[in-house]
Coordinates of C-alpha atoms and ligand atoms in Angstrom, one line a residue:
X1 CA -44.2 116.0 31.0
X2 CA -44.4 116.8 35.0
X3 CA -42.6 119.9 35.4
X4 CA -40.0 118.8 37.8
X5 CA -38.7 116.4 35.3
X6 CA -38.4 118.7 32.4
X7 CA -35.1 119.7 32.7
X8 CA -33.3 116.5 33.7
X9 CA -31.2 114.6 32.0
X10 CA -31.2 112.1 30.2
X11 CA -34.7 113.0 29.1
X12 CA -35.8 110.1 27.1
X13 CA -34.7 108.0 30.0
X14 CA -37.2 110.9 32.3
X15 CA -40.0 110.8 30.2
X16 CA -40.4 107.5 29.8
X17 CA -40.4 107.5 33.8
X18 CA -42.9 109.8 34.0
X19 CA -45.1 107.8 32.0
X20 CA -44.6 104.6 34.2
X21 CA -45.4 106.8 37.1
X22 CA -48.7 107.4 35.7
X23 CA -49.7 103.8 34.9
X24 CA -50.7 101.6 38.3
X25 CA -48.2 98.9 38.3
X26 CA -48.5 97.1 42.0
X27 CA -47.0 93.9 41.8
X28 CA -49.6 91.4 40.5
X29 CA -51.1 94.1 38.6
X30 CA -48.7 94.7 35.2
X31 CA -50.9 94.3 32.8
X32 CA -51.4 98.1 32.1
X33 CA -47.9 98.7 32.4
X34 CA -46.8 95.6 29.9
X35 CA -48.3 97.7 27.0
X36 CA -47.0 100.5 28.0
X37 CA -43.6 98.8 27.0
X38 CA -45.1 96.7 24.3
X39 CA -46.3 100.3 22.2
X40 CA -42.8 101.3 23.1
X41 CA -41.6 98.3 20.9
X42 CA -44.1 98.2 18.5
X43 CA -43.4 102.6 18.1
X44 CA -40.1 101.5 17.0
X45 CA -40.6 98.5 14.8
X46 CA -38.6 95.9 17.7
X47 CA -39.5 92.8 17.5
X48 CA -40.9 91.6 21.0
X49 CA -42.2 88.6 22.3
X50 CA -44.3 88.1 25.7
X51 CA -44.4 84.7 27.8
X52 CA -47.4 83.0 29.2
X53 CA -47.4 85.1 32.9
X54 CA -46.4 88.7 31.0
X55 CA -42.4 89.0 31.4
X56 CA -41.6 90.7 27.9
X57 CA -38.2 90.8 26.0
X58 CA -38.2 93.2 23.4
X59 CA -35.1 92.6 20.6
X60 CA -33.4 95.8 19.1
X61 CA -30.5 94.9 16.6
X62 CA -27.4 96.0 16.3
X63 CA -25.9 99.6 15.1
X64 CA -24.6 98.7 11.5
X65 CA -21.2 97.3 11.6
X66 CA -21.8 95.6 15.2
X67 CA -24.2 92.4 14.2
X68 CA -21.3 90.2 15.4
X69 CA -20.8 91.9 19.2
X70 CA -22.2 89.3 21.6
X71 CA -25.8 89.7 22.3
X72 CA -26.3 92.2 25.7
X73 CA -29.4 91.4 27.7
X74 CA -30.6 94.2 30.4
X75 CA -33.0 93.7 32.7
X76 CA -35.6 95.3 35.1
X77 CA -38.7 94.5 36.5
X78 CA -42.1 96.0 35.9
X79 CA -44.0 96.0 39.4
X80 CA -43.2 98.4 42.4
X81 CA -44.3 98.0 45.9
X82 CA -47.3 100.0 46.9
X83 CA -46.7 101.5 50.5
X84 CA -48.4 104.9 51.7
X85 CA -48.6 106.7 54.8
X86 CA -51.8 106.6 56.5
X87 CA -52.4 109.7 56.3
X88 CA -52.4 110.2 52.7
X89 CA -55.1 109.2 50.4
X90 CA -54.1 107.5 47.2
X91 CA -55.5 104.6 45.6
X92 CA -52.4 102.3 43.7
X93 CA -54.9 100.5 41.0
X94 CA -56.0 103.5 39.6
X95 CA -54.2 107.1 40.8
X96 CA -50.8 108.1 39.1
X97 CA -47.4 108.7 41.7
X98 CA -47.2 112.5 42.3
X99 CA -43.4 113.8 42.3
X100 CA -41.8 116.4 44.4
X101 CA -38.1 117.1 44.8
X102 CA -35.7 117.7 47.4
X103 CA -32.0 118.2 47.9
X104 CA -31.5 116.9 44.7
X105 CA -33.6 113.3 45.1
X106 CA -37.1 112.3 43.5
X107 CA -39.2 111.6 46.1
X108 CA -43.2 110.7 45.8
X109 CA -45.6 112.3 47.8
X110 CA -46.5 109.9 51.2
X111 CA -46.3 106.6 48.7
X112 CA -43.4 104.8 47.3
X113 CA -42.3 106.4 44.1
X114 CA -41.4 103.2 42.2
X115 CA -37.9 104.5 41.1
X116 CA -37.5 101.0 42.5
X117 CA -37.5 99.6 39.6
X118 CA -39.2 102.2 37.2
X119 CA -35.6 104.2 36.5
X120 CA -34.9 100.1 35.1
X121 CA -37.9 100.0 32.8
X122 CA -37.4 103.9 32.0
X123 CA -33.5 103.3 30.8
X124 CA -33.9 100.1 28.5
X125 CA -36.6 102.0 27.4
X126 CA -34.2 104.4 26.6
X127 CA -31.8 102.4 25.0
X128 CA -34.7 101.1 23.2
X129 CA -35.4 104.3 21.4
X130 CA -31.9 106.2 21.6
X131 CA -30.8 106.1 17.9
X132 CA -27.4 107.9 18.8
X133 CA -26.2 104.6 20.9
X134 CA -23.8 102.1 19.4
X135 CA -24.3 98.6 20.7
X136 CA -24.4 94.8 19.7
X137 CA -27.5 93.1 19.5
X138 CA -30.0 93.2 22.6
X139 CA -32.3 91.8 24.4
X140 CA -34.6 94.1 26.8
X141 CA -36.0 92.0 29.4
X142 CA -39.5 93.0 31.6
X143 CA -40.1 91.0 34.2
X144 CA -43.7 90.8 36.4
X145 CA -43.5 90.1 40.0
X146 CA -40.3 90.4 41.4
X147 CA -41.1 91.8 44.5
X148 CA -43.8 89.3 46.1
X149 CA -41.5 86.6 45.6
X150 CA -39.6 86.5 42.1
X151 CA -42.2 84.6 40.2
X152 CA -41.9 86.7 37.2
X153 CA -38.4 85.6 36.8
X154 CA -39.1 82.1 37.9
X155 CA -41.2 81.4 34.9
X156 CA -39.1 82.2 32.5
X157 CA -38.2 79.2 29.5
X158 CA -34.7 78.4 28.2
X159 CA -35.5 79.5 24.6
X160 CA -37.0 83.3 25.8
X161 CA -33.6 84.9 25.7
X162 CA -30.2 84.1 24.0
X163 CA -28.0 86.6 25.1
X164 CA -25.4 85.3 27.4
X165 CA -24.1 88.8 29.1
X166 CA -26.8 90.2 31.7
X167 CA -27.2 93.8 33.2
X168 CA -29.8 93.6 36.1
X169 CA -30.5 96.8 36.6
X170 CA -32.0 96.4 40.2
X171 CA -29.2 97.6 42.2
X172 CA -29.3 100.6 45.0
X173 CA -26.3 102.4 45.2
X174 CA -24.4 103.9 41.9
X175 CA -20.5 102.9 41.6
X176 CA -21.1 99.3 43.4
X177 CA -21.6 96.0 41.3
X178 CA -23.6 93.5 42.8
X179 CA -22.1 90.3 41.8
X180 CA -24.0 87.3 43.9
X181 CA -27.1 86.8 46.1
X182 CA -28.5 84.0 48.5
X183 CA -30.6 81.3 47.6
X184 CA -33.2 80.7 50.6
X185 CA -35.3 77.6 51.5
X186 CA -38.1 77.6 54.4
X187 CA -38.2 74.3 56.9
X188 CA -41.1 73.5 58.6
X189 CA -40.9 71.8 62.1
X190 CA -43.6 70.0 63.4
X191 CA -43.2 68.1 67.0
X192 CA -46.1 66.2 67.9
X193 CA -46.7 66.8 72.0
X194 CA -48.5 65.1 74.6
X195 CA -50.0 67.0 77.4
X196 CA -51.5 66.0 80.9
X197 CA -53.3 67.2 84.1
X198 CA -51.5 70.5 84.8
X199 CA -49.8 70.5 87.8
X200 CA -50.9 72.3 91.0
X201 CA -48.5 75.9 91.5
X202 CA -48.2 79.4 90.2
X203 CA -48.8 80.0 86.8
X204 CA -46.1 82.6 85.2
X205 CA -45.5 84.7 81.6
X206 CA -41.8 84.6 81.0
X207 CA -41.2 87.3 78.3
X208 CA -38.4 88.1 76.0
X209 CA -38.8 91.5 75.1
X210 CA -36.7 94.8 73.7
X211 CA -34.9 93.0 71.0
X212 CA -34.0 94.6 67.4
X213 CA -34.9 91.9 65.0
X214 CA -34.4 92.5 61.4
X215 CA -34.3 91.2 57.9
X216 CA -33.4 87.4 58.6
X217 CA -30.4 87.7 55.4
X218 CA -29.7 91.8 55.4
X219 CA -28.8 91.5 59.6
X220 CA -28.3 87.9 60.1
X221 CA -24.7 89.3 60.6
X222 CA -25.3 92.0 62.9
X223 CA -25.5 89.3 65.9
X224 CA -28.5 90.4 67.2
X225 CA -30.4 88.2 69.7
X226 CA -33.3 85.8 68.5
X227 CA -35.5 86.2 71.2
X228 CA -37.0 82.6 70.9
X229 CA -33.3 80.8 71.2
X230 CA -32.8 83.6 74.3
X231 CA -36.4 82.7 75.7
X232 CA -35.2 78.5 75.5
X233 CA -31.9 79.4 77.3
X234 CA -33.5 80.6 80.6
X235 CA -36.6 77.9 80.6
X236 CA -33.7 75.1 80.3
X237 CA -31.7 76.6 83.1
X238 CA -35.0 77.2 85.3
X239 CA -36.1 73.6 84.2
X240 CA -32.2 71.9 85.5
X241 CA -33.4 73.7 89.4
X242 CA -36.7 73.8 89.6
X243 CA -39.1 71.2 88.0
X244 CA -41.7 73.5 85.8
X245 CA -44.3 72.6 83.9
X246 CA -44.7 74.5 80.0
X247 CA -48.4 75.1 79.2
X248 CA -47.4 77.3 75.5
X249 CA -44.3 78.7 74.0
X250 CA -44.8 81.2 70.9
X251 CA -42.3 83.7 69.1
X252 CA -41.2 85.4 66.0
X253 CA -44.3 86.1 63.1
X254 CA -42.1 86.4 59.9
X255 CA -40.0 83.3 58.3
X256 CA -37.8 86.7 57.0
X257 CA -37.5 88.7 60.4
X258 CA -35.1 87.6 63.5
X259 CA -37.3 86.9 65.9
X260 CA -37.8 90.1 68.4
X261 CA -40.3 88.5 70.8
X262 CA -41.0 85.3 72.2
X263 CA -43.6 84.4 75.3
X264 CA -43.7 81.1 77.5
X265 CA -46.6 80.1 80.1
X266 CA -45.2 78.2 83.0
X267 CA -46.0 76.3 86.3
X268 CA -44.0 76.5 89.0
X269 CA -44.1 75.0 92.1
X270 CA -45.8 78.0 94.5
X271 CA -43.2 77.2 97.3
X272 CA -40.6 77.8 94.6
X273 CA -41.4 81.4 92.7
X274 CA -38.8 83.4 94.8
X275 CA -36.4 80.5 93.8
X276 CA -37.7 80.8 90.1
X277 CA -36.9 84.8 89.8
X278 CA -33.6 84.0 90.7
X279 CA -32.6 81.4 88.8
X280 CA -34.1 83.5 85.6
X281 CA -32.3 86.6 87.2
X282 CA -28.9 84.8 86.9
X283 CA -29.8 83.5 83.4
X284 CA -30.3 86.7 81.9
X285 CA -27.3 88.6 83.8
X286 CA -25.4 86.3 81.1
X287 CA -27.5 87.0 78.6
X288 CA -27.0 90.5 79.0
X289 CA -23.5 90.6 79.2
X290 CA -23.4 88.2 76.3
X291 CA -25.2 90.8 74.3
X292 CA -23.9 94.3 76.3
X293 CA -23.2 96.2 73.2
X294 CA -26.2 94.9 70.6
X295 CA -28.9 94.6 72.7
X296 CA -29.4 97.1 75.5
X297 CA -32.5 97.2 75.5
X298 CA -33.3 93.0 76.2
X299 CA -35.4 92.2 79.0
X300 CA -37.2 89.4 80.6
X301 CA -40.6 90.4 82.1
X302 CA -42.2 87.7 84.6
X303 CA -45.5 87.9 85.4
X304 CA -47.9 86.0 87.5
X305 CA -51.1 85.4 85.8
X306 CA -54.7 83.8 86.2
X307 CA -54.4 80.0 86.9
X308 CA -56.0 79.1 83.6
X309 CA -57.5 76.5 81.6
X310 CA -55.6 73.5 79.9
X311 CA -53.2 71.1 80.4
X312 CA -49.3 71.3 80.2
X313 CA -46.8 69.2 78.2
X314 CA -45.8 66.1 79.9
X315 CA -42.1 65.6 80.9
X316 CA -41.1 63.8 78.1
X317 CA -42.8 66.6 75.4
X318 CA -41.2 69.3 78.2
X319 CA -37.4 68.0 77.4
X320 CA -38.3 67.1 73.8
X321 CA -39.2 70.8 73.0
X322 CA -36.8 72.6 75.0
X323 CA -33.0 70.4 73.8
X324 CA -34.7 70.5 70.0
X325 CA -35.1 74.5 70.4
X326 CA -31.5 74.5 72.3
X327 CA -29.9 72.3 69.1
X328 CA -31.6 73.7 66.4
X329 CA -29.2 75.9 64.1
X330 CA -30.0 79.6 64.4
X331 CA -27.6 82.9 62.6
X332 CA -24.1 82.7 60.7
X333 CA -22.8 79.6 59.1
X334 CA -20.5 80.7 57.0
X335 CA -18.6 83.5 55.5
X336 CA -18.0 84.0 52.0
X337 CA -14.2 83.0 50.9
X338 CA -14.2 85.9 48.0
X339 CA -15.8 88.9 49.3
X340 CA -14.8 89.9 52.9
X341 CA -17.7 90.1 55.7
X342 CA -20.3 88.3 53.2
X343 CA -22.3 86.1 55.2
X344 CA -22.4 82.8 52.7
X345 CA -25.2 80.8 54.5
X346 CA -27.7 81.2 57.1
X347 CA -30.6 80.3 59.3
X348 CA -32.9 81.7 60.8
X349 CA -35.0 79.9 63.5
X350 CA -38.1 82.2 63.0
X351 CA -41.1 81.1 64.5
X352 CA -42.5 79.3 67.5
X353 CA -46.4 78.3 67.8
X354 CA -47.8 75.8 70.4
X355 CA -51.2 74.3 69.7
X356 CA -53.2 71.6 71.4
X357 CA -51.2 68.4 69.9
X358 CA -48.2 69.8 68.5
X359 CA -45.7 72.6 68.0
X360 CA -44.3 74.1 64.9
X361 CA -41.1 76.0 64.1
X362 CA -40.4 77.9 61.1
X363 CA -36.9 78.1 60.0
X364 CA -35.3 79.9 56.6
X365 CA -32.3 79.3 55.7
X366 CA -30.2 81.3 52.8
X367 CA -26.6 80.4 51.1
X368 CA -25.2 81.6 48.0
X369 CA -24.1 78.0 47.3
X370 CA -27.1 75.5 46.5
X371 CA -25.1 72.5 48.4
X372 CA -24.2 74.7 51.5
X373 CA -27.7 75.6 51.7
X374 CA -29.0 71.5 51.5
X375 CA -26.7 70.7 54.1
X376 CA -28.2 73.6 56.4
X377 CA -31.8 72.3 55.8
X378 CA -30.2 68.3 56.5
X379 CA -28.7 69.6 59.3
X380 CA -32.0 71.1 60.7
X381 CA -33.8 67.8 59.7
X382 CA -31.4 65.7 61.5
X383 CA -32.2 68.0 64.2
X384 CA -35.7 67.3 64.5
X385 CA -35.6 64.0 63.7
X386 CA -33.5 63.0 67.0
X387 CA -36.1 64.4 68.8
X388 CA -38.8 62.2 66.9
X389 CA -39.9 65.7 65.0
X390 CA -41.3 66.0 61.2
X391 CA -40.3 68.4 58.6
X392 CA -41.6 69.7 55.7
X393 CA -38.8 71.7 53.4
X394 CA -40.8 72.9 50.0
X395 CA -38.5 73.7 47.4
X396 CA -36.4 77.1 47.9
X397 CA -35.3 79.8 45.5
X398 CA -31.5 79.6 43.8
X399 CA -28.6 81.9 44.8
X400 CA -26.0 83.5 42.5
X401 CA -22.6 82.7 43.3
X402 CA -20.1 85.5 43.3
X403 CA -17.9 85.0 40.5
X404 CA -15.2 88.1 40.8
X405 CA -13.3 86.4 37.1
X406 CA -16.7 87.1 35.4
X407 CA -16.4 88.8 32.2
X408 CA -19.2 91.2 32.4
X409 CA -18.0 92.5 35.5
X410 CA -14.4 93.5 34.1
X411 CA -16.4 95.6 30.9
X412 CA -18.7 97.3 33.4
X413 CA -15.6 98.3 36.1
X414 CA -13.5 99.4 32.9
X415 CA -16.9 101.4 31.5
X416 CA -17.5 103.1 34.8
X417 CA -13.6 103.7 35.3
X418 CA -13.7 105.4 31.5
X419 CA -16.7 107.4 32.4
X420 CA -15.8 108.9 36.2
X421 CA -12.0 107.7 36.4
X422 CA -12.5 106.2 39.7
X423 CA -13.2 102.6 40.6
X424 CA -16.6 101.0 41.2
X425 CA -16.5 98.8 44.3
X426 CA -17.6 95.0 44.2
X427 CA -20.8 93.6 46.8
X428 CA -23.0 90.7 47.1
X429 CA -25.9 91.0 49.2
X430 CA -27.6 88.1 51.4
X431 CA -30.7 88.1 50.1
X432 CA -32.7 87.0 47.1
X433 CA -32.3 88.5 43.4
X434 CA -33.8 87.7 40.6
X435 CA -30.3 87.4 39.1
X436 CA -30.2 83.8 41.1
X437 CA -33.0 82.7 39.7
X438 CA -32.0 83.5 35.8
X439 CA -28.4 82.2 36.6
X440 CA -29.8 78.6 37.4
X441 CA -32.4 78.2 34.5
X442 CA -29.1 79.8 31.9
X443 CA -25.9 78.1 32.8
X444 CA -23.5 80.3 31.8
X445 CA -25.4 83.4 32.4
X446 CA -22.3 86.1 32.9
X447 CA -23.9 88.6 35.4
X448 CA -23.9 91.6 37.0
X449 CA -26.6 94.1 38.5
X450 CA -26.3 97.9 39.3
X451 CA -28.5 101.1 39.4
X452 CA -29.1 104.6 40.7
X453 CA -28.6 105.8 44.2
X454 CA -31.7 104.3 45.7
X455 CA -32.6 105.0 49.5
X456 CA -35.5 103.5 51.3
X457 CA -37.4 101.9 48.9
X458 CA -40.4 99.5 49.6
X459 CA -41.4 102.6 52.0
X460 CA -43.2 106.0 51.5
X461 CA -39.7 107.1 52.0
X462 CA -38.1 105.7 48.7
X463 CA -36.1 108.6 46.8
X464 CA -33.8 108.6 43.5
X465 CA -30.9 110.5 43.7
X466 CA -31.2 112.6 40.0
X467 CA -27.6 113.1 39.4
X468 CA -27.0 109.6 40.1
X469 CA -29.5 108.7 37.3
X470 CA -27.2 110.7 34.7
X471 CA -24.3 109.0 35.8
X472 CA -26.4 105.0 35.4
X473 CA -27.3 106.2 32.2
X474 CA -23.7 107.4 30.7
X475 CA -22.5 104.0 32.6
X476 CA -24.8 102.2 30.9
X477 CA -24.1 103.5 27.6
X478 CA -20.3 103.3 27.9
X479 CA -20.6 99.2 28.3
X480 CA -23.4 98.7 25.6
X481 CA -20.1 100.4 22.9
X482 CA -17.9 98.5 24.8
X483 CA -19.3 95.3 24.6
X484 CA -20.2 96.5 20.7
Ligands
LIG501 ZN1 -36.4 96.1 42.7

């Protein structure tokens, strides 16, 4: 066992992780990994079954005397996300995470560590093996892939688990429950445009710049700008003065980040550039009084460049694009009527691209309520439809509705009162869990997901708080003889 990890507690839960951090387990790449947890099984005489695409659930029975408690499922997933700094060599299908410890956290050295989700796998491993627990019947679920998009958890059949009370044990922050997450669904826009003879005049960059951006669920909330709806506000006022002429309007690169950038090419009238600054001065004066506090940093950076090649959008195409980018639906929709400051539902109007004969527009959209998030992607559709636009809305991932009665939740806040005598707190997040998923495919699913202090994970940065580890494992524990 690595050194650093010989004297923590618990130390099944420990050495199992320090097996996992030896194995290569990128996502897409569990194979080695699923063994590891199948000889883990078979070491113990549990029956185990593995699906099609690799998610495993291994079965332990009861302690004697507890055959009748209601079957406990707990969940993590196998795969971590491989990040490293550049500076560090380390190859993630074949070298094993090295460990080092400070101020009390488990850090890796210049990769992620995969505590994210490998203190998961490590504690139902745990339980697996623990013969001093006292629990009812369980079902230890494994899934692949959760972080490139959930499919691991997508693919799972109604007959591969029959436990109806869940532990995810996915969560980031010991002593709060997560209790609901978003669905999300993408829209594509696609607004067919003609162009003609571009007109004589000055051509002209009109930049959006110095915006935050952001995870398009996480800081939807935060009211940052989205530098393509900013971008559309100052062409339409320049447009009501002085008659321009678009030649390309791009911005945003991720369907999951707020746009931070967007860039138009113009033609104005030469005679009318002095009259042009001014009108886009006064524009953004609003804008950044609008934004005073969020967004110092915004800017709008004109430039005159090289009178180029190509034509420019006719009139008709001009108004079309720039009133469908001014209606479109873009941040909060609506806040969650349970849990106060919970954004419910979303959009995010993501990305711009112009091409020869049409223009595109990503959009994502998230709710924790499936209808709320169909009527978002109707209302977008409607949208582009009045301005004789296509969509293309492929099907989305589900959310999981907060339910603050649940059972589950009750056991686990009475468990962690027992344990530390104070009170866990309650949060949703608004963004995707593979909790949504398994709720939709198992009606009646009773749900809720917790974990180890986690900070910065997905990054060379990620660290595990080891105290907080000892206190997951006890909580953990205490609801397994509660629920007995
Ligand atoms: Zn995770």
């Amino acid at each position: 066992m690595h050194p650093l990890l010989e004297k923590l507690a618990p130390q099944l839960l420990w050495k199992h992780f320090d097996e996992i951090r030896k194995i290569p387990h990128g996502s897409k790449n569990e194979t080695a990994i699923a063994q590891y947890v199948i000889s883990v099984a078979k070491r113990n005489n549990a029956n185990y079954s593995q699906d099609a695409v690799g998610n495993i659930v291994i079965r332990k029975s009861a302690t004697p005397g507890h055959e009748k408690a209601p079957m406990m499922i707990l969940q993590s997933h196998l795969d971590m996300v491989c990040e490293k700094n550049s500076d560090v060599e380390f190859d993630f299908t074949k070298d094993a995470i090295q460990l080092a410890v400070k101020d009390g956290w488990l850090t890796a050295v210049g990769t992620t560590l995969g505590a994210d989700n490998g203190i998961g796998v490590a504690a139902s491993l745990a339980v697996l093996e623990d013969k001093t627990l006292v629990h009812g019947p369980l079902e230890l679920l494994f899934t692949i892939d959760e972080e490139t998009g959930l499919t691991g958890a997508g693919f799972i059949k109604p007959d591969f688990l029959k436990g109806r009370k869940y532990l995810n044990l996915d969560s980031e922050e010991e002593g709060v429950f997560t209790i609901g997450c978003s669905g999300g669904a993408d829209t594509t826009i696609t607004l067919p445009i003609s162009r003609e003879k571009a007109p004589a005049g000055t051509r002209l960059q009109i930049k959006i710049a110095g915006l935050k951006g952001g995870h398009s669920g996480i800081d939807i909330n935060a009211g940052r700008g989205n530098a393509i709806k900013l971008l559309n506000r100052v062409l339409w006022d320049l447009d009501m003065e002085i008659p321009i002429a678009i030649a390309s309007l791009q911005g945003g690169n991720k369907r999951n980040a707020i746009p931070r950038e967007a860039v138009a090419e113009i033609i104005v009238p030469s005679a009318k550039v002095e009259a042009a600054r001014l009108v886009l001065d006064k524009a953004m004066e609003e804008l950044k009084f609008e934004f005073r506090t969020i967004e110092k940093d915004l800017r709008l950076e004109v430039k005159t460049i090289e009178a180029a090649k190509g034509a420019t959008l006719t009139n008709s195409s001009k108004k079309q694009i720039l009133n469908l980018l001014y209606a479109l639906p873009h941040g909060v929709l609506h806040l969650s009527q349970e849990i106060p400051g919970l954004v419910e539902t979303s959009t995010n109007l993501a990305i711009l691209d112009t091409k020869e004969k049409e223009i595109t527009i990503g959009q994502s959209s998230r709710s924790s309520v499936g209808s709320a998030l169909a009527a978002t992607r109707k209302k977008i559709k409607a949208t582009a439809e009045l301005a004789n636009a296509t969509v293309n809305q492929p099907d989305g991932y589900p959310g999981w509705t907060p339910n603050i009665d649940s059972e589950i939740l009750k056991i686990s806040k009475e468990a962690y009162q027992a344990c530390f005598n104070k009170e866990a707190q309650v949060a949703a997040i608004h963004a995707g869990l593979e909790c949504g998923i398994i709720g939709e495919k198992f009606p009646g699913m009773d749900m809720v997901s917790f974990g180890p202090d986690l900070k910065n994970p997905h990054s060379p940065d990620e660290k595990v708080n080891i105290a907080s580890v000892e206190r997951f494992w006890k909580h953990i524990v205490k609801i397994l003889e509660m629920t007995a």
